[in-house]
C-alpha positions as a Python dict, from the first residue, in 0.01 Angstrom:
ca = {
    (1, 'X'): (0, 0, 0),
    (2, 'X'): (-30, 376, 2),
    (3, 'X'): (-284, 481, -243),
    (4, 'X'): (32, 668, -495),
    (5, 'X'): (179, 309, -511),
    (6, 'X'): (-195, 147, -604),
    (7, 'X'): (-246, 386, -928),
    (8, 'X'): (99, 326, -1056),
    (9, 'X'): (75, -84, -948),
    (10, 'X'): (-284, -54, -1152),
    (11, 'X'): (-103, 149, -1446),
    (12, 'X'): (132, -122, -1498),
    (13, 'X'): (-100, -420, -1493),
    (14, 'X'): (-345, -213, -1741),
    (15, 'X'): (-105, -261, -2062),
    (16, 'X'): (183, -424, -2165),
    (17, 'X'): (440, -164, -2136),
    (18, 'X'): (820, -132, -2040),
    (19, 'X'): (743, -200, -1655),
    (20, 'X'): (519, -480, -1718),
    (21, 'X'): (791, -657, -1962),
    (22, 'X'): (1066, -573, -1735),
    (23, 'X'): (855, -780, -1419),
    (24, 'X'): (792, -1044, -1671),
    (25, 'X'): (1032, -1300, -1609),
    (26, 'X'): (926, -1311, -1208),
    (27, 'X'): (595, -1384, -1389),
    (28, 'X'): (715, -1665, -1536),
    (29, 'X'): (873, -1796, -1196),
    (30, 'X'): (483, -1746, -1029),
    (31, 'X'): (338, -1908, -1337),
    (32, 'X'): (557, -2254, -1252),
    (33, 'X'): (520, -2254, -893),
    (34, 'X'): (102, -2187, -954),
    (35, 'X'): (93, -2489, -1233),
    (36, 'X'): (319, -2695, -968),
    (37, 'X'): (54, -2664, -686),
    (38, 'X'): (-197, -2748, -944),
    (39, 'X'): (-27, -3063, -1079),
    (40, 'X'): (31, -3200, -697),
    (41, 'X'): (-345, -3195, -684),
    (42, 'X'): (-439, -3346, -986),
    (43, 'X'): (-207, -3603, -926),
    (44, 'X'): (-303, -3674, -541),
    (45, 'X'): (-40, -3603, -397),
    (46, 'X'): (-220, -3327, -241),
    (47, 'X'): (-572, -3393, -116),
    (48, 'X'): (-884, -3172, -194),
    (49, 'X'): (-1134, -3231, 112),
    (50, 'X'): (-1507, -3293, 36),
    (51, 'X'): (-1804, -3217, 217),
    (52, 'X'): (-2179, -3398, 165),
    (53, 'X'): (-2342, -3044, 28),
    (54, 'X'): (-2289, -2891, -276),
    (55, 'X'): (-2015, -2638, -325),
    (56, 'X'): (-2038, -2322, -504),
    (57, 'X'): (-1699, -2123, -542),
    (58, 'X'): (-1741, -1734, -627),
    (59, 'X'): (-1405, -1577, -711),
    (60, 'X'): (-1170, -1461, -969),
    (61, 'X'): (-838, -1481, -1135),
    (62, 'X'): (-792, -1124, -1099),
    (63, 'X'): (-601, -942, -782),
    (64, 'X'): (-827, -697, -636),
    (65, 'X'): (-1171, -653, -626),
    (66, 'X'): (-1419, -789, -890),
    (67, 'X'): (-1763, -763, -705),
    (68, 'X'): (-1748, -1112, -564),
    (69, 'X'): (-1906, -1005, -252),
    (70, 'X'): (-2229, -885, -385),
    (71, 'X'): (-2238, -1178, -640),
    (72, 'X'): (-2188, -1428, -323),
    (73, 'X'): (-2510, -1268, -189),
    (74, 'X'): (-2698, -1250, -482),
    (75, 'X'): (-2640, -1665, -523),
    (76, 'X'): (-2757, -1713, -162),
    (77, 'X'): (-3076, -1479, -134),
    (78, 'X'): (-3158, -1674, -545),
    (79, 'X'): (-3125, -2065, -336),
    (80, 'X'): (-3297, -1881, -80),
    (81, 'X'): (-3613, -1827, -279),
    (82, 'X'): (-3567, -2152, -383),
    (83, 'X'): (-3655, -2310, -66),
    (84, 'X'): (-3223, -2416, 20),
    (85, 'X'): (-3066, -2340, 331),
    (86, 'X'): (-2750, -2182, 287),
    (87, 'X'): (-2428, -2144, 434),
    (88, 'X'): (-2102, -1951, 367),
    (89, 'X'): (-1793, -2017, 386),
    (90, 'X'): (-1499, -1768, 359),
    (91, 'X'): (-1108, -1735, 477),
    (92, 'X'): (-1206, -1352, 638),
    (93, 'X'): (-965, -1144, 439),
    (94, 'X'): (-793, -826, 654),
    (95, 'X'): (-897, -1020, 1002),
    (96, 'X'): (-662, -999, 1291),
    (97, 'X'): (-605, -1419, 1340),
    (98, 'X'): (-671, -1696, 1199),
    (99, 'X'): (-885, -1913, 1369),
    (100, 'X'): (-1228, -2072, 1255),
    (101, 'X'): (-1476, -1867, 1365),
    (102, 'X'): (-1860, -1831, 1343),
    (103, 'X'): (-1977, -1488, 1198),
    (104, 'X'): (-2261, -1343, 1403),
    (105, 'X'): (-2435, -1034, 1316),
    (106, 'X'): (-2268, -846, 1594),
    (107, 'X'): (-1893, -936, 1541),
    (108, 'X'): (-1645, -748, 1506),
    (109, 'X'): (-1528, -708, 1159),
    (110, 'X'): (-1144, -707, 1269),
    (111, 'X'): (-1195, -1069, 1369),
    (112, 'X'): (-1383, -1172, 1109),
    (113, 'X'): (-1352, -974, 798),
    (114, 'X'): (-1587, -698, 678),
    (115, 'X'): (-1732, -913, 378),
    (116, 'X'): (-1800, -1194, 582),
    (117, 'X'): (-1955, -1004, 810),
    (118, 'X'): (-2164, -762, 558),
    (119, 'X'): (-2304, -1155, 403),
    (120, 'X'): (-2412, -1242, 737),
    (121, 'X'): (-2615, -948, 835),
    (122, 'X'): (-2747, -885, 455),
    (123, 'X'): (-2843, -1227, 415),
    (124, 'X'): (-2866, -1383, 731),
    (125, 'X'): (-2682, -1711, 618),
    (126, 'X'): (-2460, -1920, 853),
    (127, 'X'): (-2143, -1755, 758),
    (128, 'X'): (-1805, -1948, 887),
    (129, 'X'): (-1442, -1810, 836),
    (130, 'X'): (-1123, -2010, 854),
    (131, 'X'): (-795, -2002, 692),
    (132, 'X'): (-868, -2335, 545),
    (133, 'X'): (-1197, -2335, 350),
    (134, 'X'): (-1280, -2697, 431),
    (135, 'X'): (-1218, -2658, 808),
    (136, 'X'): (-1480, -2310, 822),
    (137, 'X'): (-1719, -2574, 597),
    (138, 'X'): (-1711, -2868, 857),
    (139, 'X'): (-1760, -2664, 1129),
    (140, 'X'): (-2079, -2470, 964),
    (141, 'X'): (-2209, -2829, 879),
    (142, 'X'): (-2160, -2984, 1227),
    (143, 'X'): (-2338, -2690, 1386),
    (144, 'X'): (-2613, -2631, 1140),
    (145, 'X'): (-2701, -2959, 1014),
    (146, 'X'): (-3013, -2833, 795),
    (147, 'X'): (-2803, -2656, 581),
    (148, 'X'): (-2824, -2810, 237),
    (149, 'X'): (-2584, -2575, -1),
    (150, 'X'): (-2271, -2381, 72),
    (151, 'X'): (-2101, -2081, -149),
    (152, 'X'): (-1756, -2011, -68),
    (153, 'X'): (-1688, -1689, -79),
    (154, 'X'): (-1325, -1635, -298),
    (155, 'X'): (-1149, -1912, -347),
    (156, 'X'): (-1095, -2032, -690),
    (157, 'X'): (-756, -2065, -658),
    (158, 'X'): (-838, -2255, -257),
    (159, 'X'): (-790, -2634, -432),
    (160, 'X'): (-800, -2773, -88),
    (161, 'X'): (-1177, -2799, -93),
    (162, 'X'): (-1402, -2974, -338),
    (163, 'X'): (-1666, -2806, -546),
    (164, 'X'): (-1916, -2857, -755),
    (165, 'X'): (-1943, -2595, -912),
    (166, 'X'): (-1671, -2242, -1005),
    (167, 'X'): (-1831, -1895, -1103),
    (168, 'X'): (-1540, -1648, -1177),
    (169, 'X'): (-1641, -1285, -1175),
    (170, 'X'): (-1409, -988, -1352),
    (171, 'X'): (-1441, -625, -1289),
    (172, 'X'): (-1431, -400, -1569),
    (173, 'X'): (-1044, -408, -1647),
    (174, 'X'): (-1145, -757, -1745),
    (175, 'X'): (-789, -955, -1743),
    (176, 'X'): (-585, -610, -1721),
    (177, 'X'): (-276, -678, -1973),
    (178, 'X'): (-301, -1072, -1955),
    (179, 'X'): (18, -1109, -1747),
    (180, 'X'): (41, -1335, -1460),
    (181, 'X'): (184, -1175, -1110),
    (182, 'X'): (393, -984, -1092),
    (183, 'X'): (378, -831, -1385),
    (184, 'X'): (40, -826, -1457),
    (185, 'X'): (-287, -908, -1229),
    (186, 'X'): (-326, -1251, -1264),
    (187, 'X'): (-330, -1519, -1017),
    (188, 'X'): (-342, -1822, -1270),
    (189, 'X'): (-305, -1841, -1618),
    (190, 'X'): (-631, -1713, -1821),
    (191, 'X'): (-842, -1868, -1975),
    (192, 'X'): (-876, -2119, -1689),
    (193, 'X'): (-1179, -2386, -1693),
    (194, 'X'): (-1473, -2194, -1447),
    (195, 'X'): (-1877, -2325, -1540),
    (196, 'X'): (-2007, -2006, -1508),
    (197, 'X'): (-1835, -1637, -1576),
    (198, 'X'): (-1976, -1286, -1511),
    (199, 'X'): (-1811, -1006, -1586),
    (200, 'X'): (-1855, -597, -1567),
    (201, 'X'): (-2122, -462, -1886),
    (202, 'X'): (-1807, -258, -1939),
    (203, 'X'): (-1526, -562, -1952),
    (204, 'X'): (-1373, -701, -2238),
    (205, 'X'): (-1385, -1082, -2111),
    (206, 'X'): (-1548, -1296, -2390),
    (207, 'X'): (-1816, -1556, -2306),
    (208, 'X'): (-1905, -1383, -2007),
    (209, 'X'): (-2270, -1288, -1875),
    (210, 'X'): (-2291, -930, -1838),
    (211, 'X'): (-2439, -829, -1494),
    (212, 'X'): (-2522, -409, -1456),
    (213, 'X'): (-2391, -270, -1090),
    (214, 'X'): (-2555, 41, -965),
    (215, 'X'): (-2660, 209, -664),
    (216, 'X'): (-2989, 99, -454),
    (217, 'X'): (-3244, 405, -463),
    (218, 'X'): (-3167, 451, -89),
    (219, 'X'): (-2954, 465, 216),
    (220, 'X'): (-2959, 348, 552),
    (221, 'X'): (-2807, 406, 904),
    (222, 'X'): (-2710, 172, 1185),
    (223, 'X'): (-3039, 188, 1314),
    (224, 'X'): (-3273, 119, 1006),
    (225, 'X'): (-3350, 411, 880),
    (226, 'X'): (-3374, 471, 535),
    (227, 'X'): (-3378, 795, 315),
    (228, 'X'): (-3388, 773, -23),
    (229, 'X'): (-3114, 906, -247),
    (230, 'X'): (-3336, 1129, -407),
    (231, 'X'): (-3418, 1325, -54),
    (232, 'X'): (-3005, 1300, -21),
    (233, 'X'): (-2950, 1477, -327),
    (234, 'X'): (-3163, 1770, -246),
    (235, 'X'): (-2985, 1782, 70),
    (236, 'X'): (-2677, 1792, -79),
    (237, 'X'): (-2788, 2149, -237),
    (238, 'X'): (-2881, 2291, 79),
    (239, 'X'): (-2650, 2577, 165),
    (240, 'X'): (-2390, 2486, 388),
    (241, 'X'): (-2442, 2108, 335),
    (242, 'X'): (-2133, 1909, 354),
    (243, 'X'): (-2183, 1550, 222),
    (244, 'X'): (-1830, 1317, 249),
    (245, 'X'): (-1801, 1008, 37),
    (246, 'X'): (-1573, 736, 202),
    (247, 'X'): (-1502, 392, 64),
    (248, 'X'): (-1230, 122, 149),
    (249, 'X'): (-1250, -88, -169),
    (250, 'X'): (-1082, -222, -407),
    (251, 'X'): (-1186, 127, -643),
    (252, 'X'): (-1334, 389, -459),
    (253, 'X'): (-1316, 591, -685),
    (254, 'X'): (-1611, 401, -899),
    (255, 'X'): (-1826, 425, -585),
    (256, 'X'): (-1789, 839, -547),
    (257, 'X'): (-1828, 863, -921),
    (258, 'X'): (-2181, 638, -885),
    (259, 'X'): (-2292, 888, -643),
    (260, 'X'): (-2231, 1163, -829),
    (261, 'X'): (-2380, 1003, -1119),
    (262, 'X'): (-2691, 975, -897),
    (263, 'X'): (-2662, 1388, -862),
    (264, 'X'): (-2485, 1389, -478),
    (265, 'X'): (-2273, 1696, -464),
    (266, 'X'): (-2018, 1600, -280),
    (267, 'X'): (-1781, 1818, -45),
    (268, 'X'): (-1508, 1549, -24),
    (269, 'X'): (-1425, 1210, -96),
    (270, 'X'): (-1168, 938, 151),
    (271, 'X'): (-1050, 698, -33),
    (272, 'X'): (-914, 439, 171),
    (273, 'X'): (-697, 66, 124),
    (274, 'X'): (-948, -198, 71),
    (275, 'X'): (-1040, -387, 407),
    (276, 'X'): (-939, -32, 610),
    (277, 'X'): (-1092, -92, 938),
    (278, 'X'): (-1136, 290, 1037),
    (279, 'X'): (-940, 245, 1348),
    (280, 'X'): (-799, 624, 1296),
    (281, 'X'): (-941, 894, 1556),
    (282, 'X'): (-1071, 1126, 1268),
    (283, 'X'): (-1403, 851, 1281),
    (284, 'X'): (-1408, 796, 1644),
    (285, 'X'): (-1448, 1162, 1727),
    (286, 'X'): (-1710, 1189, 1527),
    (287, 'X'): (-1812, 1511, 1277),
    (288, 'X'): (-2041, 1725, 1174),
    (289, 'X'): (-2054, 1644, 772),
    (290, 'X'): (-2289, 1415, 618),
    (291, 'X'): (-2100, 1104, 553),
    (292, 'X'): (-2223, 798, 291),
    (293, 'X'): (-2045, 480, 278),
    (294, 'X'): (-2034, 161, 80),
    (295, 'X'): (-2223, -155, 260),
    (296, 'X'): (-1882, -326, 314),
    (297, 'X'): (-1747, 26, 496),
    (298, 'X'): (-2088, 30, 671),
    (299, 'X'): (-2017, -233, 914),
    (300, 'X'): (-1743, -114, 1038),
    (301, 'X'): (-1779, 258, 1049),
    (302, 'X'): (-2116, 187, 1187),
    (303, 'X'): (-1929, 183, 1560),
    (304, 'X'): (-1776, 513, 1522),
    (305, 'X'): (-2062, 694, 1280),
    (306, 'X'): (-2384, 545, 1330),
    (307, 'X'): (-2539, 843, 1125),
    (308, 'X'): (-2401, 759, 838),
    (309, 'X'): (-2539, 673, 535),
    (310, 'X'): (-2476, 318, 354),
    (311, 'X'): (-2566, 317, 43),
    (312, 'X'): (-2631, -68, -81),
    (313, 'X'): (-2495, -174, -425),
    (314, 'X'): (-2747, -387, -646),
    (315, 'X'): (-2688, -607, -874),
    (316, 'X'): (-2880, -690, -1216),
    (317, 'X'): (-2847, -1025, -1406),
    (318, 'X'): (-3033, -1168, -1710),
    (319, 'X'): (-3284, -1492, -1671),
    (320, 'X'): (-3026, -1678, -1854),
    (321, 'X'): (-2774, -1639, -1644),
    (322, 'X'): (-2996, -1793, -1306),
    (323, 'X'): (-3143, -2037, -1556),
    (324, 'X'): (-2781, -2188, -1647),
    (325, 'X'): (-2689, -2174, -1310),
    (326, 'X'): (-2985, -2415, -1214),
    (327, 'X'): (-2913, -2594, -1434),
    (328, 'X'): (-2538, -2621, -1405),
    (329, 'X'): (-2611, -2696, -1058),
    (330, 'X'): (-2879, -2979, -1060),
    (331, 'X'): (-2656, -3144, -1291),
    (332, 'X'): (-2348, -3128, -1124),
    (333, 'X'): (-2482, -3205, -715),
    (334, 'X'): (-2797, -3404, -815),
    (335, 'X'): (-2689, -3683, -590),
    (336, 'X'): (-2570, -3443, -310),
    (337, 'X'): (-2887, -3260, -306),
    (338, 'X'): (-3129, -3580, -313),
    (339, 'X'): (-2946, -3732, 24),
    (340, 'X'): (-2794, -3451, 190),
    (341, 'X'): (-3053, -3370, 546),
    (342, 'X'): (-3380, -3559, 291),
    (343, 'X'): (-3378, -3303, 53),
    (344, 'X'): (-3521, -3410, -207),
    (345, 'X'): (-3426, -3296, -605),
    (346, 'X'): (-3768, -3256, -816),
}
């Protein structure tokens, strides 16, 4: 989708106008086909697959990015302090097959996705991709017994795989204009039960908890090094500095405006399709302009530009958010976590 198409797609899911009415009634064909698929598994006539961990689904209802990524890997380095070992499990978005594959910290992000990819070398989790959720599960499982909890990356709307436990996440267009696909950006009908929401401090969802997205106080390159944004900035001023901003999200234009907000003067700014996978020769021929990057572009412009600059997106959540989620979680998986590998619940 060219990036002309995306702003007018995004225009018409922001309000109910002409457009959005007009694609209405396709909505309504979407809407019956999504609450058939639901029905066949509440009935069992479709099965939902269980594993002996606890399941924790991070998603949304919304198409397009919502900042599930980073809230996947905030949940695994929080049951990391707590002692749990974790594993992920995601379907790999944007990879070329579809096979269930282990994520190592030097795969390629064409054949396993760039977020899955980005979890597993920020986090250092097991991280397992498959088209099937439950498949990409069993195989993390059988090869790393110890693990004791497992967040699945996306996948609200992936009923094929038991859970105990559904965190939906909204950016800050909240529900856009309420309509379902194709006429607005749903994927299911909203509200929809989830135990835990979190939403944008700028989204209009009610009930959710509020979490604050900004930019880390440095950068990195492939090799480690780090420079802090500050040292960046005054770079930036230098004359004859040219700093490029590129992102392939889901809204890079919220990532150039953060750096700017952070006082980056920026030459020029790429925005690319979510998932791009830089394959075009302008990166492999490399440059002579300063070039920062989102995390998620990092690892795989990384091959091409190894000087450039990452700049790591942090995440800030109230203590009553993690303290629900404890407790949400203890009481739904209890039994899972007092028998699955001897852990023991306190």
């Amino acid at each position: 989708m060219g990036a002309a198409l995306r702003r007018t797609v995004a225009g018409i899911w922001e309000r109910r106008g002409i457009p959005a009415w007009v694609l209405w009634p396709l909505s309504l064909l979407y809407g019956l086909l999504v609450a058939l698929r639901q029905f066949l598994y509440r009935a069992g006539l479709r099965h939902a697959g269980q594993v002996p961990v606890p399941v924790i689904v991070v998603g949304n209802v919304v198409v397009g990015g919502g900042g599930k990524t980073p809230m996947v890997m905030a949940i695994v380095r929080h049951l990391q302090r707590q002692g749990h070992h974790v594993g992920v499990v995601s379907r790999g978005y944007g990879r070329r097959g579809a096979e269930c594959l282990e994520v190592r910290p030097d795969s390629a992000a064409a054949d396993v996705g760039d977020e899955p990819l980005l979890i597993r070398q920020s986090t250092g989790a097991a991280v397992f991709v498959a088209r099937q959720r439950l498949d990409a599960a069993r195989a993390l499982l059988n090869k790393y017994p110890d693990v004791d909890m497992i967040v699945c990356d996306d996948g609200l709307q992936h009923l094929a795989l038991q859970r105990d436990m559904d965190i939906c996440v909204f950016g800050e267009g909240g529900v856009g204009n309420g309509f379902l696909l194709p006429a607005g950006p749903l994927r299911e009908p909203w509200p929809r039960p989830a135990d835990l929401l979190v939403a944008d401090c700028r989204s209009p969802v009610k009930g959710a908890s509020t979490v604050q997205r900004s930019l880390a106080g440095h950068a990195r390159r492939a090799d480690g090094t780090q420079v802090s944004l500050d040292a960046l900035r005054i770079a930036a001023l230098e004359p004859g500095a040219d700093f490029w901003a590129v992102a392939g999200i889901a809204r890079p234009q919220a990532f150039f405006a953060m750096l700017r907000g952070a006082g980056l003067s920026l030459s020029r700014t790429v925005a690319l399709p979510d998932h791009a996978l830089f394959d075009s020769p302008q990166w492999a021929n490399g440059a002579s302009q300063t070039l920062l990057c989102t995390e998620k572009d990092a690892v795989k412009l990384w091959r091409f530009r190894p000087d450039a600059w990452a700049v790591p997106l942090e995440l800030e959540l109230g203590s009553a958010f993690w303290d629900r989620f404890d407790e949400i979680l203890q009481a739904r998986s209890g039994a899972k976590l007092s028998s699955a590998h001897g852990y023991k619940t306190a």
